[in-house]
Short mmCIF file of C-alpha atoms and ligand atoms in Angstrom, two decimals:
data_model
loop_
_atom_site.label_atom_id
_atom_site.label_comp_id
_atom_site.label_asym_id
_atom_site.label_seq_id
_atom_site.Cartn_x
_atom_site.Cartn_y
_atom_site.Cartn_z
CA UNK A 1 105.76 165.36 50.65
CA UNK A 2 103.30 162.65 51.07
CA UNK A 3 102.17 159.88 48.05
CA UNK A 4 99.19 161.90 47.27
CA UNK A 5 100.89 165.28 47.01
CA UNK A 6 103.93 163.74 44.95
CA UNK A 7 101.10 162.01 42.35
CA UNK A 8 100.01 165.40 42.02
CA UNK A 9 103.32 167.00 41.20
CA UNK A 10 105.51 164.58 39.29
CA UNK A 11 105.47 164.08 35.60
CA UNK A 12 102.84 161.85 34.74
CA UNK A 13 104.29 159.16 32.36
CA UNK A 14 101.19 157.45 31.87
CA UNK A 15 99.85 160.86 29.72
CA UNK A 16 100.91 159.79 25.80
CA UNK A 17 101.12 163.25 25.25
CA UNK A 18 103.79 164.09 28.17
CA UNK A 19 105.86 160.77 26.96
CA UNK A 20 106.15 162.09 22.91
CA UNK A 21 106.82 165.60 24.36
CA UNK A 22 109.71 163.98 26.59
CA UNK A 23 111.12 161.77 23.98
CA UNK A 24 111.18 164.67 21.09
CA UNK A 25 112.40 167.42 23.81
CA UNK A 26 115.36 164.27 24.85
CA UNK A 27 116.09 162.97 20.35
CA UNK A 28 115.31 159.88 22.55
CA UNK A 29 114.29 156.72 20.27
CA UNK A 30 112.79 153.55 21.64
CA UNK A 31 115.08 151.00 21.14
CA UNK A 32 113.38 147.34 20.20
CA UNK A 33 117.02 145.38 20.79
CA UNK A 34 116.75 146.84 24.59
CA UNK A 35 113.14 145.93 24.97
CA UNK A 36 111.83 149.51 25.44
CA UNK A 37 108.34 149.17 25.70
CA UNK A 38 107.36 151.51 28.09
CA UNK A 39 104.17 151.21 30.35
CA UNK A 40 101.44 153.88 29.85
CA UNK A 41 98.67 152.29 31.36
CA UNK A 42 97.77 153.99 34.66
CA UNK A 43 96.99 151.46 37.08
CA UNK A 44 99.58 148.85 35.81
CA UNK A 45 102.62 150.23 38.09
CA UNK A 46 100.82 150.97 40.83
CA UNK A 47 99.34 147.91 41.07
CA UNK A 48 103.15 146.32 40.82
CA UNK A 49 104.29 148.03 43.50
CA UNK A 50 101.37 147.49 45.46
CA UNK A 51 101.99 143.09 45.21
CA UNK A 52 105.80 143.47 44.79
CA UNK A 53 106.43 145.84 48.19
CA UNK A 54 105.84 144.29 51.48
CA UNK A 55 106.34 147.36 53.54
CA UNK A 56 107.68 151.17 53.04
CA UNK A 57 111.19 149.61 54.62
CA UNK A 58 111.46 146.68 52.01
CA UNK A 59 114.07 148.30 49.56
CA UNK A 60 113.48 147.39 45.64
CA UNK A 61 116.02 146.56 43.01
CA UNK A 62 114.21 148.18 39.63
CA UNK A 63 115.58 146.45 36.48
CA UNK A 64 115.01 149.03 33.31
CA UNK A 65 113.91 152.12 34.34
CA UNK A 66 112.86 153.07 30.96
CA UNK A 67 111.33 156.65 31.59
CA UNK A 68 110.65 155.99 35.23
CA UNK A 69 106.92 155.40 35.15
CA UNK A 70 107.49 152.49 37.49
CA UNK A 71 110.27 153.36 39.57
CA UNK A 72 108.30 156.53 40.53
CA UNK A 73 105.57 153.92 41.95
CA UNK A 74 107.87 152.10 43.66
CA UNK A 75 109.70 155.46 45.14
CA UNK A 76 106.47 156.78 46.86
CA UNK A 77 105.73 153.17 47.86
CA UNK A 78 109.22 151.73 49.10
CA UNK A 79 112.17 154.37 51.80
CA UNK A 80 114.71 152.88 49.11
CA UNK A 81 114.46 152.58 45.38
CA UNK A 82 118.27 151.23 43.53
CA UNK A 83 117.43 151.05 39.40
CA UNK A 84 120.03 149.37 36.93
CA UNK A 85 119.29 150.87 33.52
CA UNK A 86 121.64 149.69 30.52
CA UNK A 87 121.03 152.43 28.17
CA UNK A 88 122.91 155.79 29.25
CA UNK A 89 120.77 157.87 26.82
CA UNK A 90 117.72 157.85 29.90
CA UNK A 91 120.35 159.50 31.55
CA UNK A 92 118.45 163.03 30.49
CA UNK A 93 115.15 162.05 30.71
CA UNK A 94 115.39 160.57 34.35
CA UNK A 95 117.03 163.48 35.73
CA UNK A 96 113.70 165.31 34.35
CA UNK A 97 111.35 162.45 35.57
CA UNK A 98 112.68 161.85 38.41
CA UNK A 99 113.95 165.25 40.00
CA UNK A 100 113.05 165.79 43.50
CA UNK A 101 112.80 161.70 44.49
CA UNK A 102 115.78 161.67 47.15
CA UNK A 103 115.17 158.01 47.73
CA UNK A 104 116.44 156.77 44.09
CA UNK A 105 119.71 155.75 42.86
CA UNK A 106 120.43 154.93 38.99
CA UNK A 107 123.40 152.57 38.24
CA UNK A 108 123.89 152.55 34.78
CA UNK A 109 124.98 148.77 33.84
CA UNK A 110 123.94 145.61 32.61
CA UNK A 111 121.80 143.99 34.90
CA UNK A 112 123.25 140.58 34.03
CA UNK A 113 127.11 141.94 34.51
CA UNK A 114 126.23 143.55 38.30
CA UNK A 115 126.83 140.77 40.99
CA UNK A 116 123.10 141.10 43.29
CA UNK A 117 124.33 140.28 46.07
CA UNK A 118 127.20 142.76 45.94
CA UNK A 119 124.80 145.09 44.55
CA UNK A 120 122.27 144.48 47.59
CA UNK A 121 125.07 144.75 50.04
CA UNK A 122 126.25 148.00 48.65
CA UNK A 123 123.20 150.15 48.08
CA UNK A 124 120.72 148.83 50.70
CA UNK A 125 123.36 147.50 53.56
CA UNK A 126 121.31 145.16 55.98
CA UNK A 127 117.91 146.42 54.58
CA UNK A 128 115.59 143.61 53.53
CA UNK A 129 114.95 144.26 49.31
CA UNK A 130 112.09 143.28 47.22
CA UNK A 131 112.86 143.05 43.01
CA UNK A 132 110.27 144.84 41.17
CA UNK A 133 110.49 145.44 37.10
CA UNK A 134 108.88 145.34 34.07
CA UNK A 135 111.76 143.47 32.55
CA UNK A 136 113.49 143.44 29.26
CA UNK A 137 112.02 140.56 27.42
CA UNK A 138 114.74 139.22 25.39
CA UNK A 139 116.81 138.59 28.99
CA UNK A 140 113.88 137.33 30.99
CA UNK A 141 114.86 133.82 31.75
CA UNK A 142 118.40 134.68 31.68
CA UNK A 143 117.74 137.74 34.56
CA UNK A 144 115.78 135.29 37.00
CA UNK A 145 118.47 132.87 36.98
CA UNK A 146 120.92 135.66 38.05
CA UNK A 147 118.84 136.68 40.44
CA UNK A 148 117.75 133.74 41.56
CA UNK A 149 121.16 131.63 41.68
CA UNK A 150 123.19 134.63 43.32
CA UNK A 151 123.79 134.74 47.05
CA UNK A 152 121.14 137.56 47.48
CA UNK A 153 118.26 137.08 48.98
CA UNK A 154 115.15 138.66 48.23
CA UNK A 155 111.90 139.15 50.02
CA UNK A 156 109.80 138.89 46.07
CA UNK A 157 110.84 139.43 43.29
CA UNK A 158 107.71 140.55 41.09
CA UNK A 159 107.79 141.09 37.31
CA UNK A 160 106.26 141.73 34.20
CA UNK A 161 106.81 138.99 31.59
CA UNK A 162 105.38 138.20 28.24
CA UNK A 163 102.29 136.44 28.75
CA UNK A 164 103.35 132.87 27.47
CA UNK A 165 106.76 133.11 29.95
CA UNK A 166 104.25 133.82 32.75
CA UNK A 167 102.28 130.89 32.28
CA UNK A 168 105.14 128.87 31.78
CA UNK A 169 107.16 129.55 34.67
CA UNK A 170 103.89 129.62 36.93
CA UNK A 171 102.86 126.32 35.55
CA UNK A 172 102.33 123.14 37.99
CA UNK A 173 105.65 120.85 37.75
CA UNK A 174 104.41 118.03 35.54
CA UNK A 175 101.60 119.27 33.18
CA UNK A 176 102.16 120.41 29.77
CA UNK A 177 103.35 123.84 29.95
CA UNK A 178 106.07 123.54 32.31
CA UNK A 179 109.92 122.80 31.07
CA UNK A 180 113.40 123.19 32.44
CA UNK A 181 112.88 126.85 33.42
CA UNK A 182 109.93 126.32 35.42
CA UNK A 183 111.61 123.38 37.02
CA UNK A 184 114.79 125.35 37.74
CA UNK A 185 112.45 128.24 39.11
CA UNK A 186 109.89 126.59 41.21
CA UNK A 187 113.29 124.60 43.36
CA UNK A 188 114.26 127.85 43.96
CA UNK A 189 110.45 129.79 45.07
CA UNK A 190 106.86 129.91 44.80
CA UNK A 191 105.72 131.31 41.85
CA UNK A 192 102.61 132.79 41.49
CA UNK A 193 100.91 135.04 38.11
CA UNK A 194 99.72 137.93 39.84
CA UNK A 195 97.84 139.57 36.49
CA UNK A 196 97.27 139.98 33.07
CA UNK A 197 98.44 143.07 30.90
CA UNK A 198 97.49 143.19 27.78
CA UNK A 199 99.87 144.84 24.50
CA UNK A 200 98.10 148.18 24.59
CA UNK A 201 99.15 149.29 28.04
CA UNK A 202 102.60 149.44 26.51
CA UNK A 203 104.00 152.65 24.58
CA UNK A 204 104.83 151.56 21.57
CA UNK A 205 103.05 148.87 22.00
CA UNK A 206 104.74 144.87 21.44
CA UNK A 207 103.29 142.59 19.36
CA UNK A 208 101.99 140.21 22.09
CA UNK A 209 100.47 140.07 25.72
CA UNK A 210 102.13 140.15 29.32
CA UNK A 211 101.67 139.22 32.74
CA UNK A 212 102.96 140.11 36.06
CA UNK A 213 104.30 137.13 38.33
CA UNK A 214 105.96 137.29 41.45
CA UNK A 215 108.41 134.89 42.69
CA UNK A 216 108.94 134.19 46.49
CA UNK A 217 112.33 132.25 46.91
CA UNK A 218 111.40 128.90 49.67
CA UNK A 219 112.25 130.01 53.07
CA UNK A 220 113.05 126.17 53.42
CA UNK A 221 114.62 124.92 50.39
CA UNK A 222 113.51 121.40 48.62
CA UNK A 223 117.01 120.03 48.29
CA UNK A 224 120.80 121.10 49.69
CA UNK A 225 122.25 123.06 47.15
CA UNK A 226 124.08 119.97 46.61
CA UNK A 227 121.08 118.07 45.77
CA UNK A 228 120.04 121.08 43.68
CA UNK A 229 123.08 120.79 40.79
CA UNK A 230 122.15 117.48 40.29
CA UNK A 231 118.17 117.78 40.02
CA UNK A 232 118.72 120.65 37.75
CA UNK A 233 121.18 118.20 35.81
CA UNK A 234 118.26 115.37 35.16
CA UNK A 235 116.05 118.21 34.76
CA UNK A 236 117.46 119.65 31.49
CA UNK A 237 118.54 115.80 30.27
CA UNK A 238 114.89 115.02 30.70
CA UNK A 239 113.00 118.12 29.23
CA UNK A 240 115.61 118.39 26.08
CA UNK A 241 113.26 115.20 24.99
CA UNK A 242 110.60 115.49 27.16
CA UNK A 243 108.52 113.98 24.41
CA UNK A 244 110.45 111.13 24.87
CA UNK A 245 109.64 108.31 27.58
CA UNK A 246 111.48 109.26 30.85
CA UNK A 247 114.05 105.74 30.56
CA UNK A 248 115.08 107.14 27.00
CA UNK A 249 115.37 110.83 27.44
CA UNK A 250 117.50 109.90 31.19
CA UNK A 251 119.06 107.23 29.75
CA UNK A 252 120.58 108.91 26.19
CA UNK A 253 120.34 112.49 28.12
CA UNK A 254 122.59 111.61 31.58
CA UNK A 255 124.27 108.47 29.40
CA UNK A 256 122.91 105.98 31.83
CA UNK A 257 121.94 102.41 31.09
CA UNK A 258 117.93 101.77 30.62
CA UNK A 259 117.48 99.15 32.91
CA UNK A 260 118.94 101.75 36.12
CA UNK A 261 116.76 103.96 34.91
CA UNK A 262 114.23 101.89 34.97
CA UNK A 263 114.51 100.80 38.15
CA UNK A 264 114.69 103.89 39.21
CA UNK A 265 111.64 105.01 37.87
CA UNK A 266 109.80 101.89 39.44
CA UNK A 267 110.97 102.80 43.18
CA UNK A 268 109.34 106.65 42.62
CA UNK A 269 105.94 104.03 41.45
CA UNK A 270 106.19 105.28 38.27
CA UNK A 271 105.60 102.93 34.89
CA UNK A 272 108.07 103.05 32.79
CA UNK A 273 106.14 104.46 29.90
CA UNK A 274 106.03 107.74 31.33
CA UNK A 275 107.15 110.74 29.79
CA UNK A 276 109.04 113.16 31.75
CA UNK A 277 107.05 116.01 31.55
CA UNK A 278 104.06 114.06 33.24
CA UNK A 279 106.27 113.97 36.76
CA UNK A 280 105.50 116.29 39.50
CA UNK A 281 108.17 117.94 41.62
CA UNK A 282 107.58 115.25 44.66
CA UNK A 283 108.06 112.58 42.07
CA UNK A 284 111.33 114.16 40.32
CA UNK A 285 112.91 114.91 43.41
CA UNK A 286 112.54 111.15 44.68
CA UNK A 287 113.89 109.80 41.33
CA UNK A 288 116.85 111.65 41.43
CA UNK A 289 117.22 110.64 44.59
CA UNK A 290 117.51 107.42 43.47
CA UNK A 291 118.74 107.71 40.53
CA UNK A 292 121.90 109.21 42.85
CA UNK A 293 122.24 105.83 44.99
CA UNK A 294 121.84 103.32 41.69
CA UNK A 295 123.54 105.47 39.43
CA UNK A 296 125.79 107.34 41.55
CA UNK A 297 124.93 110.77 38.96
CA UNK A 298 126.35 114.02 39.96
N1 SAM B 1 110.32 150.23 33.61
C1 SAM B 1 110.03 150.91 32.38
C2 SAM B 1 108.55 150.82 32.09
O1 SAM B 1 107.88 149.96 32.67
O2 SAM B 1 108.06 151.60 31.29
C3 SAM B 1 110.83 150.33 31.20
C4 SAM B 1 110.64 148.86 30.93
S1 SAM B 1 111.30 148.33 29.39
C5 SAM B 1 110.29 146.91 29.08
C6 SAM B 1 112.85 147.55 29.80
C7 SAM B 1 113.97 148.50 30.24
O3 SAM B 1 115.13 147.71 30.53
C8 SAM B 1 114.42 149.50 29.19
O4 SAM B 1 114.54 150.78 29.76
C9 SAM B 1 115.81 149.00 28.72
O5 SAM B 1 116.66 150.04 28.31
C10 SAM B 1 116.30 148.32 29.99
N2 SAM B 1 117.29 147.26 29.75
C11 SAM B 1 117.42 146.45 28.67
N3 SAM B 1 118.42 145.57 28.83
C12 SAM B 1 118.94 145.81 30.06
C13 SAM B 1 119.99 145.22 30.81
N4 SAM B 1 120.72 144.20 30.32
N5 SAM B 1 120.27 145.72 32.05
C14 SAM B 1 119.54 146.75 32.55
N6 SAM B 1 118.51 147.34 31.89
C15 SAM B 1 118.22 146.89 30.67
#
Protein backbone atom coordinates (compact mmCIF):
# COMPACT_ATOMS: atom_id res chain seq x y z
CA UNK A 1 0.00 0.00 0.00
CA UNK A 2 1.13 3.44 -0.69
CA UNK A 3 1.00 6.65 2.09
CA UNK A 4 -2.15 7.84 0.61
CA UNK A 5 -4.01 4.53 0.57
CA UNK A 6 -2.72 3.62 4.24
CA UNK A 7 -4.09 7.40 5.51
CA UNK A 8 -7.18 6.22 4.15
CA UNK A 9 -7.37 2.90 5.93
CA UNK A 10 -5.72 3.15 9.33
CA UNK A 11 -7.39 4.28 12.45
CA UNK A 12 -7.37 7.83 12.58
CA UNK A 13 -6.11 8.90 16.08
CA UNK A 14 -6.46 12.41 15.49
CA UNK A 15 -10.67 11.80 15.48
CA UNK A 16 -11.58 12.51 19.53
CA UNK A 17 -14.28 10.34 18.97
CA UNK A 18 -12.16 7.17 17.65
CA UNK A 19 -9.54 7.91 20.71
CA UNK A 20 -12.57 7.75 23.71
CA UNK A 21 -14.03 4.77 21.74
CA UNK A 22 -10.41 3.09 21.87
CA UNK A 23 -9.63 3.94 25.39
CA UNK A 24 -13.27 2.75 26.83
CA UNK A 25 -13.26 -0.45 24.35
CA UNK A 26 -9.15 -1.00 25.97
CA UNK A 27 -10.35 0.23 30.38
CA UNK A 28 -7.25 2.24 29.21
CA UNK A 29 -6.65 5.45 31.56
CA UNK A 30 -4.26 8.23 30.73
CA UNK A 31 -1.71 8.17 33.08
CA UNK A 32 -0.30 11.92 34.17
CA UNK A 33 2.98 10.23 36.11
CA UNK A 34 3.88 8.71 32.43
CA UNK A 35 3.21 11.92 30.64
CA UNK A 36 0.32 10.61 28.48
CA UNK A 37 -0.79 13.42 26.65
CA UNK A 38 -1.60 12.20 23.49
CA UNK A 39 -1.51 14.31 20.19
CA UNK A 40 -4.88 14.86 18.40
CA UNK A 41 -4.10 17.60 16.32
CA UNK A 42 -3.91 16.52 12.66
CA UNK A 43 -1.10 18.14 11.13
CA UNK A 44 1.19 18.06 14.26
CA UNK A 45 2.74 14.41 13.47
CA UNK A 46 2.92 14.72 10.13
CA UNK A 47 4.63 17.67 10.19
CA UNK A 48 7.28 15.81 12.76
CA UNK A 49 7.98 13.31 10.61
CA UNK A 50 8.20 15.43 7.76
CA UNK A 51 11.50 17.72 9.67
CA UNK A 52 12.63 14.68 11.76
CA UNK A 53 13.04 12.01 8.56
CA UNK A 54 15.70 12.69 6.10
CA UNK A 55 14.82 9.98 3.70
CA UNK A 56 12.36 6.74 3.54
CA UNK A 57 15.85 4.69 4.48
CA UNK A 58 16.66 6.84 7.66
CA UNK A 59 15.27 4.40 10.42
CA UNK A 60 13.54 6.27 13.59
CA UNK A 61 13.80 5.42 17.24
CA UNK A 62 10.02 6.53 18.57
CA UNK A 63 10.14 7.24 22.35
CA UNK A 64 6.31 6.78 23.81
CA UNK A 65 4.17 5.50 21.45
CA UNK A 66 1.19 6.44 23.37
CA UNK A 67 -1.70 5.27 20.96
CA UNK A 68 0.46 5.40 17.89
CA UNK A 69 -0.75 8.61 16.31
CA UNK A 70 2.86 9.46 15.62
CA UNK A 71 4.56 6.35 15.03
CA UNK A 72 1.95 5.70 12.27
CA UNK A 73 3.44 9.06 10.61
CA UNK A 74 6.67 8.06 10.94
CA UNK A 75 5.83 4.29 9.56
CA UNK A 76 4.44 5.55 6.16
CA UNK A 77 7.27 8.11 6.14
CA UNK A 78 10.47 6.08 7.31
CA UNK A 79 11.30 1.63 5.73
CA UNK A 80 11.99 1.21 9.64
CA UNK A 81 10.08 2.39 12.62
CA UNK A 82 11.68 0.74 16.43
CA UNK A 83 9.20 2.38 19.43
CA UNK A 84 10.17 1.98 23.24
CA UNK A 85 6.92 2.36 25.16
CA UNK A 86 7.15 1.96 29.12
CA UNK A 87 3.63 1.25 29.85
CA UNK A 88 2.60 -2.48 28.82
CA UNK A 89 -1.14 -1.60 29.08
CA UNK A 90 -0.76 0.06 25.09
CA UNK A 91 0.08 -3.31 24.51
CA UNK A 92 -3.86 -3.81 23.31
CA UNK A 93 -4.44 -0.75 21.83
CA UNK A 94 -1.29 -0.82 19.46
CA UNK A 95 -1.94 -4.15 18.23
CA UNK A 96 -5.44 -2.45 17.12
CA UNK A 97 -3.71 0.83 15.89
CA UNK A 98 -1.17 -0.44 14.44
CA UNK A 99 -2.21 -3.83 12.68
CA UNK A 100 -1.08 -4.24 9.24
CA UNK A 101 2.30 -1.76 9.62
CA UNK A 102 5.04 -4.58 8.93
CA UNK A 103 7.74 -1.99 9.34
CA UNK A 104 7.20 -1.40 13.30
CA UNK A 105 8.67 -2.99 16.24
CA UNK A 106 7.46 -2.19 19.99
CA UNK A 107 10.02 -2.82 22.81
CA UNK A 108 8.36 -2.43 25.86
CA UNK A 109 11.05 -0.73 28.37
CA UNK A 110 12.21 2.26 29.86
CA UNK A 111 13.71 4.39 27.47
CA UNK A 112 16.32 5.57 29.98
CA UNK A 113 17.25 1.70 31.05
CA UNK A 114 17.77 0.56 27.04
CA UNK A 115 21.50 1.22 26.04
CA UNK A 116 20.92 3.34 22.24
CA UNK A 117 23.55 2.31 20.85
CA UNK A 118 22.92 -1.36 21.57
CA UNK A 119 19.46 -0.67 20.78
CA UNK A 120 20.46 0.96 17.27
CA UNK A 121 22.80 -1.86 16.57
CA UNK A 122 20.21 -4.45 17.23
CA UNK A 123 17.04 -3.33 15.51
CA UNK A 124 18.35 -1.22 12.59
CA UNK A 125 22.00 -3.03 12.00
CA UNK A 126 24.13 -0.56 9.78
CA UNK A 127 21.00 1.55 8.84
CA UNK A 128 21.47 5.27 9.44
CA UNK A 129 18.43 6.27 12.34
CA UNK A 130 16.78 9.50 12.95
CA UNK A 131 14.98 9.98 16.81
CA UNK A 132 11.58 11.24 16.45
CA UNK A 133 9.03 11.59 19.67
CA UNK A 134 6.76 13.53 21.36
CA UNK A 135 8.52 12.83 24.61
CA UNK A 136 7.49 12.25 28.13
CA UNK A 137 7.93 15.53 29.82
CA UNK A 138 8.96 14.73 33.23
CA UNK A 139 12.25 12.77 31.53
CA UNK A 140 13.00 15.33 28.87
CA UNK A 141 16.37 16.58 29.87
CA UNK A 142 17.22 13.38 31.38
CA UNK A 143 16.31 11.37 27.75
CA UNK A 144 18.56 13.83 25.59
CA UNK A 145 21.44 13.28 27.71
CA UNK A 146 21.06 9.48 27.15
CA UNK A 147 20.73 9.91 23.87
CA UNK A 148 23.00 12.29 23.37
CA UNK A 149 26.05 10.98 25.62
CA UNK A 150 25.65 7.24 24.33
CA UNK A 151 27.85 5.90 21.57
CA UNK A 152 24.92 6.10 19.01
CA UNK A 153 24.85 8.24 16.54
CA UNK A 154 21.97 9.79 15.11
CA UNK A 155 21.20 11.57 11.90
CA UNK A 156 18.34 14.18 14.16
CA UNK A 157 16.88 13.67 16.75
CA UNK A 158 13.53 15.83 16.63
CA UNK A 159 11.13 16.26 19.56
CA UNK A 160 8.32 17.71 21.12
CA UNK A 161 9.11 19.54 24.39
CA UNK A 162 7.25 21.85 26.65
CA UNK A 163 7.47 25.16 25.28
CA UNK A 164 9.80 26.82 27.98
CA UNK A 165 12.44 23.55 27.57
CA UNK A 166 12.37 24.41 23.84
CA UNK A 167 13.40 27.81 24.19
CA UNK A 168 15.80 26.98 26.65
CA UNK A 169 17.75 24.41 25.08
CA UNK A 170 17.53 26.35 21.62
CA UNK A 171 18.72 29.46 23.29
CA UNK A 172 22.11 31.28 22.07
CA UNK A 173 25.06 30.22 24.62
CA UNK A 174 25.36 33.37 26.71
CA UNK A 175 21.98 35.26 26.84
CA UNK A 176 19.54 34.88 29.51
CA UNK A 177 17.67 31.83 28.86
CA UNK A 178 20.33 29.44 28.38
CA UNK A 179 21.84 27.24 31.51
CA UNK A 180 23.80 24.06 31.99
CA UNK A 181 21.46 22.00 29.77
CA UNK A 182 21.66 24.12 26.87
CA UNK A 183 25.38 24.30 27.34
CA UNK A 184 25.71 20.52 27.68
CA UNK A 185 23.37 20.23 24.50
CA UNK A 186 24.61 22.73 22.07
CA UNK A 187 28.67 20.90 22.63
CA UNK A 188 27.06 18.04 21.58
CA UNK A 189 24.64 19.50 18.19
CA UNK A 190 22.87 22.21 16.61
CA UNK A 191 19.77 22.86 17.99
CA UNK A 192 17.17 24.38 16.29
CA UNK A 193 12.98 25.03 17.47
CA UNK A 194 11.33 23.78 14.55
CA UNK A 195 7.52 24.92 15.82
CA UNK A 196 5.12 25.85 18.18
CA UNK A 197 2.21 23.53 19.53
CA UNK A 198 0.02 24.87 21.55
CA UNK A 199 -1.94 22.76 24.85
CA UNK A 200 -5.06 22.03 22.84
CA UNK A 201 -3.53 19.81 20.20
CA UNK A 202 -3.00 17.43 23.09
CA UNK A 203 -5.77 14.82 24.32
CA UNK A 204 -6.26 15.51 27.51
CA UNK A 205 -4.85 18.42 27.15
CA UNK A 206 -1.55 19.71 29.71
CA UNK A 207 -1.66 22.67 31.41
CA UNK A 208 0.99 24.53 29.32
CA UNK A 209 2.42 24.97 25.68
CA UNK A 210 5.03 22.88 23.56
CA UNK A 211 7.37 23.06 20.86
CA UNK A 212 9.09 20.80 18.52
CA UNK A 213 13.04 21.12 18.28
CA UNK A 214 15.33 19.09 16.52
CA UNK A 215 18.79 18.43 17.48
CA UNK A 216 21.59 17.63 14.90
CA UNK A 217 24.67 16.16 16.84
CA UNK A 218 28.19 18.31 15.22
CA UNK A 219 29.60 16.25 12.53
CA UNK A 220 32.91 17.93 13.87
CA UNK A 221 32.83 18.16 17.49
CA UNK A 222 33.93 21.55 19.51
CA UNK A 223 36.24 19.81 21.92
CA UNK A 224 37.85 15.97 22.31
CA UNK A 225 35.67 14.22 24.46
CA UNK A 226 38.40 14.85 26.78
CA UNK A 227 38.02 18.48 26.60
CA UNK A 228 34.28 17.87 26.82
CA UNK A 229 34.21 16.37 30.75
CA UNK A 230 35.93 19.22 31.75
CA UNK A 231 33.86 22.11 29.92
CA UNK A 232 30.79 20.42 31.11
CA UNK A 233 32.55 20.49 34.67
CA UNK A 234 33.00 24.58 34.68
CA UNK A 235 29.78 24.60 33.00
CA UNK A 236 27.56 23.36 35.88
CA UNK A 237 30.15 25.17 38.63
CA UNK A 238 29.38 28.33 36.74
CA UNK A 239 25.53 28.17 36.01
CA UNK A 240 24.74 26.72 39.76
CA UNK A 241 25.44 30.69 40.51
CA UNK A 242 25.27 32.06 37.35
CA UNK A 243 23.99 35.17 39.04
CA UNK A 244 27.11 35.36 40.52
CA UNK A 245 30.27 37.10 38.83
CA UNK A 246 32.16 34.42 36.79
CA UNK A 247 35.64 34.69 39.41
CA UNK A 248 33.13 33.83 42.35
CA UNK A 249 30.83 31.25 40.96
CA UNK A 250 34.46 29.38 39.27
CA UNK A 251 36.27 30.15 42.05
CA UNK A 252 33.77 28.74 45.14
CA UNK A 253 32.13 26.30 42.31
CA UNK A 254 35.61 24.39 40.90
CA UNK A 255 37.41 25.51 44.50
CA UNK A 256 39.95 27.55 42.65
CA UNK A 257 41.70 30.63 43.91
CA UNK A 258 40.20 34.17 42.53
CA UNK A 259 43.14 35.62 41.30
CA UNK A 260 43.64 32.22 38.58
CA UNK A 261 40.45 32.78 37.78
CA UNK A 262 40.89 35.96 37.16
CA UNK A 263 43.53 35.72 35.06
CA UNK A 264 41.96 33.46 33.31
CA UNK A 265 39.11 35.37 32.54
CA UNK A 266 41.43 38.34 31.35
CA UNK A 267 43.31 36.09 28.61
CA UNK A 268 39.53 35.08 27.03
CA UNK A 269 39.33 39.52 27.14
CA UNK A 270 36.81 39.26 29.45
CA UNK A 271 36.41 41.88 32.64
CA UNK A 272 36.24 40.40 35.52
CA UNK A 273 32.82 41.62 36.46
CA UNK A 274 31.19 39.38 34.20
CA UNK A 275 28.66 37.02 35.04
CA UNK A 276 28.79 33.67 33.61
CA UNK A 277 25.77 33.49 31.88
CA UNK A 278 26.82 36.57 29.67
CA UNK A 279 29.75 34.19 27.94
CA UNK A 280 29.23 32.75 24.58
CA UNK A 281 30.33 29.25 23.66
CA UNK A 282 33.68 30.69 21.76
CA UNK A 283 34.40 32.53 24.95
CA UNK A 284 33.71 29.45 27.47
CA UNK A 285 35.53 27.13 25.50
CA UNK A 286 38.77 29.44 25.50
CA UNK A 287 38.50 29.98 29.30
CA UNK A 288 38.49 26.57 30.09
CA UNK A 289 41.09 26.22 28.03
CA UNK A 290 42.93 28.22 30.11
CA UNK A 291 41.65 27.75 33.00
CA UNK A 292 43.18 23.93 32.20
CA UNK A 293 46.93 25.28 31.71
CA UNK A 294 46.77 27.84 34.99
CA UNK A 295 44.72 25.72 36.97
CA UNK A 296 45.48 22.41 35.76
CA UNK A 297 41.23 21.52 36.34
CA UNK A 298 40.04 18.23 35.18
N1 LIG B 1 3.60 9.54 20.88
C1 LIG B 1 2.31 9.61 21.52
C2 LIG B 1 1.59 10.85 21.05
O1 LIG B 1 2.23 11.76 20.53
O2 LIG B 1 0.38 10.91 21.21
C3 LIG B 1 2.44 9.62 23.05
C4 LIG B 1 3.27 10.72 23.65
S1 LIG B 1 3.09 10.88 25.39
C5 LIG B 1 3.52 12.59 25.60
C6 LIG B 1 4.54 10.10 26.07
C7 LIG B 1 4.57 8.57 25.96
O3 LIG B 1 5.80 8.11 26.55
C8 LIG B 1 3.47 7.84 26.70
O4 LIG B 1 2.91 6.84 25.89
C9 LIG B 1 4.17 7.20 27.93
O5 LIG B 1 3.56 6.00 28.36
C10 LIG B 1 5.56 6.97 27.36
N2 LIG B 1 6.62 6.92 28.38
C11 LIG B 1 6.67 7.55 29.58
N3 LIG B 1 7.82 7.29 30.22
C12 LIG B 1 8.54 6.49 29.40
C13 LIG B 1 9.82 5.89 29.50
N4 LIG B 1 10.60 6.07 30.58
N5 LIG B 1 10.26 5.10 28.48
C14 LIG B 1 9.48 4.91 27.38
N6 LIG B 1 8.25 5.47 27.23
C15 LIG B 1 7.79 6.24 28.21
Amino acid sequence: MNESEWSETMLNLTDMQTVRALAKRHAFSFSKGLGQNFLIDPEVCPAIAEYGIPSPACGVLEIGTGFGVLTQQLALKSEQVAAVELDRRLQPVLAETLRGFENITVIWQDILKVDPAEFVREQFGGREVCVCANLPYYITSPVLMHLLESDAKFRSITVMVQKEAAERLCAEIGSRKAGAVTAAVQLRGRAELMFHVPRTAFFPAPKVDSAVIRITPHEVPPCTPEELKRVLNVVKAGFAQRRKTAVNALAGGLSLDKETVTAALRACGCSETVRFEQLDMETLLRLCEALAGSAGIQ
